[in-house]
PDB file of C-alpha atoms in Angstrom:
ATOM      1  CA  MET A   1      38.332 156.956  -3.511  1.00 51.00           C
ATOM      2  CA  ALA A   2      36.998 158.915  -0.941  1.00 55.00           C
ATOM      3  CA  ARG A   3      38.717 162.224   0.408  1.00 58.00           C
ATOM      4  CA  ILE A   4      39.760 163.071   3.799  1.00 54.00           C
ATOM      5  CA  LYS A   5      39.224 166.130   5.182  1.00 56.00           C
ATOM      6  CA  PRO A   6      42.452 167.974   6.646  1.00 59.00           C
ATOM      7  CA  GLN A   7      40.725 168.133   9.863  1.00 59.00           C
ATOM      8  CA  THR A   8      40.651 164.649  10.292  1.00 61.00           C
ATOM      9  CA  LEU A   9      44.717 164.354   8.286  1.00 53.00           C
ATOM     10  CA  LEU A  10      45.441 167.175  11.713  1.00 56.00           C
ATOM     11  CA  LEU A  11      44.048 164.748  14.571  1.00 58.00           C
ATOM     12  CA  GLN A  12      46.157 162.048  12.975  1.00 58.00           C
ATOM     13  CA  SER A  13      48.781 163.465  12.539  1.00 57.00           C
ATOM     14  CA  LYS A  14      48.939 165.114  16.061  1.00 54.00           C
ATOM     15  CA  LYS A  15      47.801 161.207  17.843  1.00 53.00           C
ATOM     16  CA  LYS A  16      50.950 159.694  16.250  1.00 53.00           C
ATOM     17  CA  LYS A  17      53.718 162.464  17.788  1.00 50.00           C
ATOM     18  CA  GLY A  18      52.313 161.887  20.797  1.00 50.00           C
ATOM     19  CA  PRO A  19      54.516 160.305  23.689  1.00 55.00           C
ATOM     20  CA  THR A  20      54.132 156.957  23.891  1.00 59.00           C
ATOM     21  CA  ARG A  21      53.228 156.041  27.664  1.00 66.00           C
ATOM     22  CA  ILE A  22      55.925 153.896  29.752  1.00 71.00           C
ATOM     23  CA  SER A  23      54.284 151.281  31.915  1.00 77.00           C
ATOM     24  CA  VAL A  24      54.513 150.997  35.436  1.00 77.00           C
ATOM     25  CA  THR A  25      56.127 147.587  35.098  1.00 82.00           C
ATOM     26  CA  THR A  26      59.152 149.333  33.441  1.00 81.00           C
ATOM     27  CA  ILE A  27      59.734 151.650  36.019  1.00 81.00           C
ATOM     28  CA  VAL A  28      59.748 149.394  38.750  1.00 80.00           C
ATOM     29  CA  MET A  29      62.429 147.504  36.798  1.00 83.00           C
ATOM     30  CA  CYS A  30      64.482 150.039  35.658  1.00 84.00           C
ATOM     31  CA  ASN A  31      64.468 151.136  39.544  1.00 83.00           C
ATOM     32  CA  LEU A  32      64.778 148.342  40.688  1.00 84.00           C
ATOM     33  CA  VAL A  33      68.582 147.469  38.017  1.00 86.00           C
ATOM     34  CA  VAL A  34      69.315 150.313  39.448  1.00 86.00           C
ATOM     35  CA  VAL A  35      69.361 149.189  42.876  1.00 85.00           C
ATOM     36  CA  LEU A  36      71.344 146.061  42.637  1.00 86.00           C
ATOM     37  CA  ILE A  37      73.809 147.915  40.712  1.00 89.00           C
ATOM     38  CA  VAL A  38      74.234 150.544  44.087  1.00 86.00           C
ATOM     39  CA  LEU A  39      74.617 147.702  45.935  1.00 86.00           C
ATOM     40  CA  SER A  40      77.169 145.463  44.217  1.00 84.00           C
ATOM     41  CA  LEU A  41      79.354 148.495  43.997  1.00 87.00           C
ATOM     42  CA  VAL A  42      78.697 149.168  47.856  1.00 84.00           C
ATOM     43  CA  ALA A  43      79.588 145.110  48.588  1.00 83.00           C
ATOM     44  CA  THR A  44      82.707 145.644  46.010  1.00 85.00           C
ATOM     45  CA  TYR A  45      83.421 148.318  48.606  1.00 84.00           C
ATOM     46  CA  ARG A  46      82.827 146.580  51.946  1.00 84.00           C
ATOM     47  CA  HIS A  47      84.571 143.769  50.301  1.00 82.00           C
ATOM     48  CA  TRP A  48      87.994 145.258  49.411  1.00 82.00           C
ATOM     49  CA  SER A  49      88.315 147.963  52.402  1.00 79.00           C
ATOM     50  CA  GLN A  50      87.727 144.313  54.443  1.00 82.00           C
ATOM     51  CA  ARG A  51      90.133 142.269  52.957  1.00 79.00           C
ATOM     52  CA  SER A  52      92.818 146.133  53.063  1.00 76.00           C
ATOM     53  CA  ARG A  53      92.731 146.073  56.596  1.00 78.00           C
ATOM     54  CA  ASN A  54      93.204 142.518  57.175  1.00 77.00           C
ATOM     55  CA  GLN A  55      95.924 142.733  54.948  1.00 77.00           C
ATOM     56  CA  ALA A  56      97.554 145.597  57.654  1.00 70.00           C
ATOM     57  CA  GLU A  57      96.289 143.963  60.332  1.00 71.00           C
ATOM     58  CA  ASN A  58      98.560 140.964  59.546  1.00 66.00           C
ATOM     59  CA  GLU A  59     101.471 143.042  57.839  1.00 67.00           C
ATOM     60  CA  LEU A  60     100.736 144.034  62.111  1.00 62.00           C
ATOM     61  CA  SER A  61     101.125 141.222  63.199  1.00 55.00           C
ATOM     62  CA  MET A  62     103.978 140.352  61.648  1.00 57.00           C
ATOM     63  CA  ILE A  63     106.157 142.695  62.596  1.00 57.00           C
ATOM     64  CA  GLU A  64     104.961 142.353  66.223  1.00 53.00           C
ATOM     65  CA  ASP A  65     105.761 138.827  65.937  1.00 49.00           C
ATOM     66  CA  VAL A  66     109.495 139.807  64.054  1.00 47.00           C
ATOM     67  CA  ASP A  67     109.812 142.127  67.984  1.00 49.00           C
ATOM     68  CA  ALA A  68     108.718 140.092  69.868  1.00 43.00           C
ATOM     69  CA  PHE A  69     110.689 137.080  68.776  1.00 42.00           C
ATOM     70  CA  THR A  70     114.125 140.025  69.016  1.00 46.00           C
ATOM     71  CA  ASP A  71     113.245 140.999  72.544  1.00 50.00           C
ATOM     72  CA  SER A  72     112.473 137.291  73.167  1.00 47.00           C
ATOM     73  CA  LYS A  73     116.311 136.307  71.749  1.00 51.00           C
ATOM     74  CA  LYS A  74     117.519 139.328  73.386  1.00 52.00           C
ATOM     75  CA  PHE A  75     115.763 137.730  76.419  1.00 53.00           C
ATOM     76  CA  ASP A  76     117.819 134.264  75.823  1.00 73.00           C
ATOM     77  CA  LEU A  77     120.374 136.208  75.895  1.00 82.00           C
ATOM     78  CA  PRO A  78     123.355 135.205  78.951  1.00 91.00           C
ATOM     79  CA  GLY A  79     123.018 138.367  80.922  1.00 93.00           C
ATOM     80  CA  TYR A  80     125.976 137.528  83.144  1.00 96.00           C
ATOM     81  CA  ALA A  81     129.313 136.675  82.890  1.00 96.00           C
ATOM     82  CA  ILE A  82     132.013 135.302  85.507  1.00 96.00           C
ATOM     83  CA  LEU A  83     134.770 135.785  84.970  1.00 97.00           C
ATOM     84  CA  ASN A  84     137.572 132.916  86.485  1.00 97.00           C
ATOM     85  CA  THR A  85     141.062 134.516  87.436  1.00 96.00           C
ATOM     86  CA  SER A  86     143.982 133.854  89.012  1.00 95.00           C
ATOM     87  CA  LYS A  87     143.157 135.371  91.749  1.00 95.00           C
ATOM     88  CA  GLY A  88     139.152 134.515  91.983  1.00 96.00           C
ATOM     89  CA  LEU A  89     136.071 134.782  90.470  1.00 97.00           C
ATOM     90  CA  ILE A  90     134.904 138.017  88.833  1.00 97.00           C
ATOM     91  CA  THR A  91     131.270 138.635  88.917  1.00 97.00           C
ATOM     92  CA  VAL A  92     130.095 141.446  85.709  1.00 97.00           C
ATOM     93  CA  GLU A  93     126.376 141.946  84.654  1.00 96.00           C
ATOM     94  CA  LEU A  94     126.112 142.543  80.991  1.00 95.00           C
ATOM     95  CA  TYR A  95     124.461 145.552  79.550  1.00 93.00           C
ATOM     96  CA  LYS A  96     122.211 144.169  77.085  1.00 89.00           C
ATOM     97  CA  GLU A  97     120.054 146.648  76.164  1.00 88.00           C
ATOM     98  CA  GLY A  98     122.522 149.827  76.525  1.00 85.00           C
ATOM     99  CA  SER A  99     125.553 148.208  74.144  1.00 86.00           C
ATOM    100  CA  PRO A 100     123.589 145.179  71.766  1.00 90.00           C
ATOM    101  CA  GLU A 101     126.488 144.868  69.614  1.00 91.00           C
ATOM    102  CA  ILE A 102     129.397 144.942  71.847  1.00 91.00           C
ATOM    103  CA  VAL A 103     127.783 142.112  73.779  1.00 94.00           C
ATOM    104  CA  ASP A 104     126.676 140.197  71.495  1.00 93.00           C
ATOM    105  CA  LYS A 105     130.602 140.476  69.846  1.00 92.00           C
ATOM    106  CA  PHE A 106     131.487 139.798  73.848  1.00 94.00           C
ATOM    107  CA  LEU A 107     129.533 136.571  74.491  1.00 94.00           C
ATOM    108  CA  ASP A 108     130.405 135.260  71.049  1.00 93.00           C
ATOM    109  CA  LEU A 109     134.255 135.040  71.301  1.00 93.00           C
ATOM    110  CA  CYS A 110     133.782 133.831  74.538  1.00 93.00           C
ATOM    111  CA  GLN A 111     132.032 130.599  73.174  1.00 92.00           C
ATOM    112  CA  LYS A 112     135.264 130.991  71.142  1.00 92.00           C
ATOM    113  CA  GLY A 113     137.440 130.496  74.044  1.00 92.00           C
ATOM    114  CA  HIS A 114     138.945 133.638  73.172  1.00 92.00           C
ATOM    115  CA  PHE A 115     139.395 134.810  76.422  1.00 94.00           C
ATOM    116  CA  LYS A 116     140.566 131.575  78.350  1.00 94.00           C
ATOM    117  CA  GLY A 117     144.490 132.535  79.475  1.00 93.00           C
ATOM    118  CA  MET A 118     144.440 136.130  78.554  1.00 94.00           C
ATOM    119  CA  LEU A 119     146.745 138.001  80.382  1.00 94.00           C
ATOM    120  CA  PHE A 120     146.527 141.576  82.708  1.00 94.00           C
ATOM    121  CA  HIS A 121     148.727 143.296  80.721  1.00 92.00           C
ATOM    122  CA  ARG A 122     148.539 147.000  82.296  1.00 92.00           C
ATOM    123  CA  VAL A 123     148.007 147.472  86.421  1.00 93.00           C
ATOM    124  CA  ILE A 124     147.402 151.100  86.824  1.00 91.00           C
ATOM    125  CA  LYS A 125     146.213 151.678  90.259  1.00 91.00           C
ATOM    126  CA  ASN A 126     143.253 153.626  91.335  1.00 89.00           C
ATOM    127  CA  TYR A 127     142.493 153.824  86.899  1.00 89.00           C
ATOM    128  CA  VAL A 128     142.314 150.511  85.618  1.00 90.00           C
ATOM    129  CA  ILE A 129     143.369 147.351  85.214  1.00 93.00           C
ATOM    130  CA  GLN A 130     143.443 146.227  81.058  1.00 92.00           C
ATOM    131  CA  GLY A 131     143.421 142.397  79.236  1.00 92.00           C
ATOM    132  CA  GLY A 132     144.382 141.995  76.524  1.00 84.00           C
ATOM    133  CA  ASP A 133     147.261 141.340  73.523  1.00 71.00           C
ATOM    134  CA  ILE A 134     150.329 142.437  74.650  1.00 66.00           C
ATOM    135  CA  GLN A 135     151.771 142.357  71.421  1.00 59.00           C
ATOM    136  CA  ARG A 136     148.600 144.682  70.252  1.00 50.00           C
ATOM    137  CA  LEU A 137     148.874 148.008  72.364  1.00 47.00           C
ATOM    138  CA  GLY A 138     147.585 150.138  69.195  1.00 46.00           C
ATOM    139  CA  ALA A 139     146.036 153.311  70.628  1.00 42.00           C
ATOM    140  CA  ALA A 140     145.048 151.489  73.389  1.00 46.00           C
ATOM    141  CA  GLU A 141     148.446 152.594  75.209  1.00 51.00           C
ATOM    142  CA  ASP A 142     148.387 156.163  74.554  1.00 54.00           C
ATOM    143  CA  TRP A 143     145.568 157.054  76.828  1.00 49.00           C
ATOM    144  CA  THR A 144     146.078 154.171  79.773  1.00 56.00           C
ATOM    145  CA  LEU A 145     149.914 155.026  80.455  1.00 54.00           C
ATOM    146  CA  LYS A 146     148.374 159.125  79.916  1.00 52.00           C
ATOM    147  CA  GLY A 147     145.991 158.639  82.559  1.00 51.00           C
ATOM    148  CA  LYS A 148     144.699 161.508  84.608  1.00 47.00           C
ATOM    149  CA  PRO A 149     142.943 159.352  87.756  1.00 47.00           C
ATOM    150  CA  HIS A 150     142.916 162.328  89.437  1.00 44.00           C
ATOM    151  CA  ASN A 151     140.450 164.285  86.922  1.00 45.00           C
ATOM    152  CA  GLN A 152     137.794 166.502  88.230  1.00 41.00           C
ATOM    153  CA  LEU A 153     135.384 166.096  85.223  1.00 39.00           C
ATOM    154  CA  ALA A 154     131.824 165.523  85.728  1.00 43.00           C
ATOM    155  CA  ILE A 155     130.950 161.778  86.296  1.00 42.00           C
ATOM    156  CA  SER A 156     128.521 159.595  84.836  1.00 46.00           C
ATOM    157  CA  PRO A 157     127.239 155.951  86.050  1.00 49.00           C
ATOM    158  CA  LYS A 158     129.051 154.365  83.614  1.00 56.00           C
ATOM    159  CA  HIS A 159     132.431 155.780  84.142  1.00 68.00           C
ATOM    160  CA  GLU A 160     131.900 155.181  88.035  1.00 84.00           C
ATOM    161  CA  ALA A 161     134.473 152.179  89.318  1.00 91.00           C
ATOM    162  CA  PHE A 162     134.531 148.331  88.408  1.00 94.00           C
ATOM    163  CA  MET A 163     132.851 149.267  84.949  1.00 93.00           C
ATOM    164  CA  LEU A 164     133.565 146.563  82.411  1.00 94.00           C
ATOM    165  CA  GLY A 165     134.629 148.337  78.688  1.00 91.00           C
ATOM    166  CA  THR A 166     136.401 147.737  75.512  1.00 89.00           C
ATOM    167  CA  SER A 167     138.305 149.937  73.590  1.00 84.00           C
ATOM    168  CA  LYS A 168     136.119 152.359  71.285  1.00 79.00           C
ATOM    169  CA  ALA A 169     139.256 151.904  68.681  1.00 72.00           C
ATOM    170  CA  LYS A 170     138.665 149.500  65.212  1.00 64.00           C
ATOM    171  CA  HIS A 171     140.105 145.890  66.282  1.00 56.00           C
ATOM    172  CA  ASP A 172     139.645 142.182  65.093  1.00 58.00           C
ATOM    173  CA  ASN A 173     138.825 139.786  66.812  1.00 56.00           C
ATOM    174  CA  ASN A 174     142.076 139.286  68.710  1.00 62.00           C
ATOM    175  CA  GLY A 175     141.965 143.245  69.448  1.00 69.00           C
ATOM    176  CA  PHE A 176     139.316 142.978  72.169  1.00 86.00           C
ATOM    177  CA  GLU A 177     140.723 144.177  75.453  1.00 88.00           C
ATOM    178  CA  LEU A 178     138.994 144.062  77.820  1.00 92.00           C
ATOM    179  CA  PHE A 179     138.681 147.672  80.528  1.00 92.00           C
ATOM    180  CA  ILE A 180     138.334 146.768  84.056  1.00 94.00           C
ATOM    181  CA  THR A 181     137.926 150.487  86.061  1.00 92.00           C
ATOM    182  CA  THR A 182     139.107 150.494  89.384  1.00 92.00           C
ATOM    183  CA  ALA A 183     138.288 154.585  90.233  1.00 89.00           C
ATOM    184  CA  PRO A 184     136.274 156.744  88.161  1.00 86.00           C
ATOM    185  CA  ILE A 185     137.247 157.812  84.974  1.00 79.00           C
ATOM    186  CA  PRO A 186     135.303 160.662  83.533  1.00 73.00           C
ATOM    187  CA  ASN A 187     137.570 160.981  80.859  1.00 68.00           C
ATOM    188  CA  LEU A 188     137.377 158.103  79.210  1.00 68.00           C
ATOM    189  CA  ASN A 189     134.288 159.347  77.687  1.00 66.00           C
ATOM    190  CA  ASP A 190     135.656 158.707  74.256  1.00 71.00           C
ATOM    191  CA  LYS A 191     138.239 155.864  74.136  1.00 75.00           C
ATOM    192  CA  LEU A 192     136.212 153.395  76.154  1.00 82.00           C
ATOM    193  CA  ILE A 193     132.803 151.253  75.546  1.00 87.00           C
ATOM    194  CA  VAL A 194     131.142 150.187  78.737  1.00 90.00           C
ATOM    195  CA  PHE A 195     129.406 146.892  78.344  1.00 93.00           C
ATOM    196  CA  GLY A 196     129.001 145.783  81.827  1.00 94.00           C
ATOM    197  CA  ARG A 197     129.615 146.235  85.383  1.00 94.00           C
ATOM    198  CA  VAL A 198     131.409 143.668  88.223  1.00 96.00           C
ATOM    199  CA  ILE A 199     128.704 143.457  90.693  1.00 96.00           C
ATOM    200  CA  LYS A 200     130.788 140.689  92.481  1.00 96.00           C
ATOM    201  CA  GLY A 201     134.689 139.928  93.032  1.00 96.00           C
ATOM    202  CA  GLU A 202     134.743 143.984  93.210  1.00 96.00           C
ATOM    203  CA  ASP A 203     137.880 142.652  96.714  1.00 96.00           C
ATOM    204  CA  ILE A 204     139.267 140.312  94.327  1.00 97.00           C
ATOM    205  CA  VAL A 205     139.599 143.449  91.384  1.00 97.00           C
ATOM    206  CA  GLN A 206     141.392 144.927  93.865  1.00 95.00           C
ATOM    207  CA  GLU A 207     143.589 142.581  94.449  1.00 96.00           C
ATOM    208  CA  ILE A 208     144.290 142.295  91.278  1.00 96.00           C
ATOM    209  CA  GLU A 209     145.100 146.357  91.524  1.00 94.00           C
ATOM    210  CA  GLU A 210     147.582 145.909  94.468  1.00 95.00           C
ATOM    211  CA  VAL A 211     149.928 143.154  92.099  1.00 95.00           C
ATOM    212  CA  ASP A 212     153.492 144.680  91.972  1.00 95.00           C
ATOM    213  CA  THR A 213     153.950 145.903  88.746  1.00 93.00           C
ATOM    214  CA  ASP A 214     157.145 147.429  86.558  1.00 92.00           C
ATOM    215  CA  GLU A 215     157.101 150.826  85.502  1.00 90.00           C
ATOM    216  CA  HIS A 216     155.133 150.151  82.747  1.00 87.00           C
ATOM    217  CA  TYR A 217     152.421 149.114  84.663  1.00 91.00           C
ATOM    218  CA  GLN A 218     153.301 145.717  83.211  1.00 92.00           C
ATOM    219  CA  PRO A 219     152.246 142.787  86.404  1.00 94.00           C
ATOM    220  CA  LYS A 220     156.027 141.141  87.344  1.00 94.00           C
ATOM    221  CA  SER A 221     153.995 138.504  88.081  1.00 94.00           C
ATOM    222  CA  PRO A 222     152.043 135.838  85.477  1.00 93.00           C
ATOM    223  CA  ILE A 223     148.086 137.586  86.002  1.00 94.00           C
ATOM    224  CA  GLY A 224     144.774 137.173  83.955  1.00 94.00           C
ATOM    225  CA  ILE A 225     141.872 135.692  83.190  1.00 96.00           C
ATOM    226  CA  ILE A 226     141.542 131.035  83.117  1.00 95.00           C
ATOM    227  CA  ASN A 227     138.148 130.799  81.924  1.00 95.00           C
ATOM    228  CA  VAL A 228     134.415 132.830  80.953  1.00 96.00           C
ATOM    229  CA  THR A 229     131.342 131.192  82.568  1.00 95.00           C
ATOM    230  CA  LEU A 230     128.019 132.929  80.527  1.00 96.00           C
ATOM    231  CA  LYS A 231     125.116 132.384  83.187  1.00 94.00           C
ATOM    232  CA  ARG A 232     121.127 133.983  82.175  1.00 91.00           C
ATOM    233  CA  TYR A 233     121.045 134.290  86.182  1.00 87.00           C
ATOM    234  CA  VAL A 234     122.921 134.609  89.210  1.00 81.00           C
TER     235      VAL A 234
END
């Protein structure tokens, strides 16, 4: 058996340990795989990003639709009330924006006929006329009977003459009273919620103001509201 020379063995050992060459095809394939992975990640990100934007836009659109519906509903509500009194008609513009809850309550009571036959049970000249249940005066009696027609406090537009309001005191449906001011009354700021103003029939308000009353400011002859008609336009 022939002996292999040490030099030959050394050369064979070096050949075995040498690095294996990677073909160009393998390199290209690896690069393609990396590119595909990157493109897939980018596409996935864009998909979820677009989906999130669409969801946000849909939610915003729904909110806008609800707001538009609410505004439309508010716009469709009657904006005027015509009080048919035993002295004549009084047309009132309702403050739907300024006092929405009170206006809603007032409209609901009008539709239920709450004000039909309501009497003006207190008439204070140069101050206020008050309609409601005479048996349920409560706190309102205190400030109406202690009226100060000549108060010199600063007057805001909502406390001018011919304003329609109701008491701030808590009350149920039967306790919802109406007040029409007949002069500027700044001291009612903490007592009265103004939710409308008389735009026609001021002379009727003044005629009611002039009726004869007793020492308790109660009209000697019954005078009140026959019915209330609601209108969107006048």
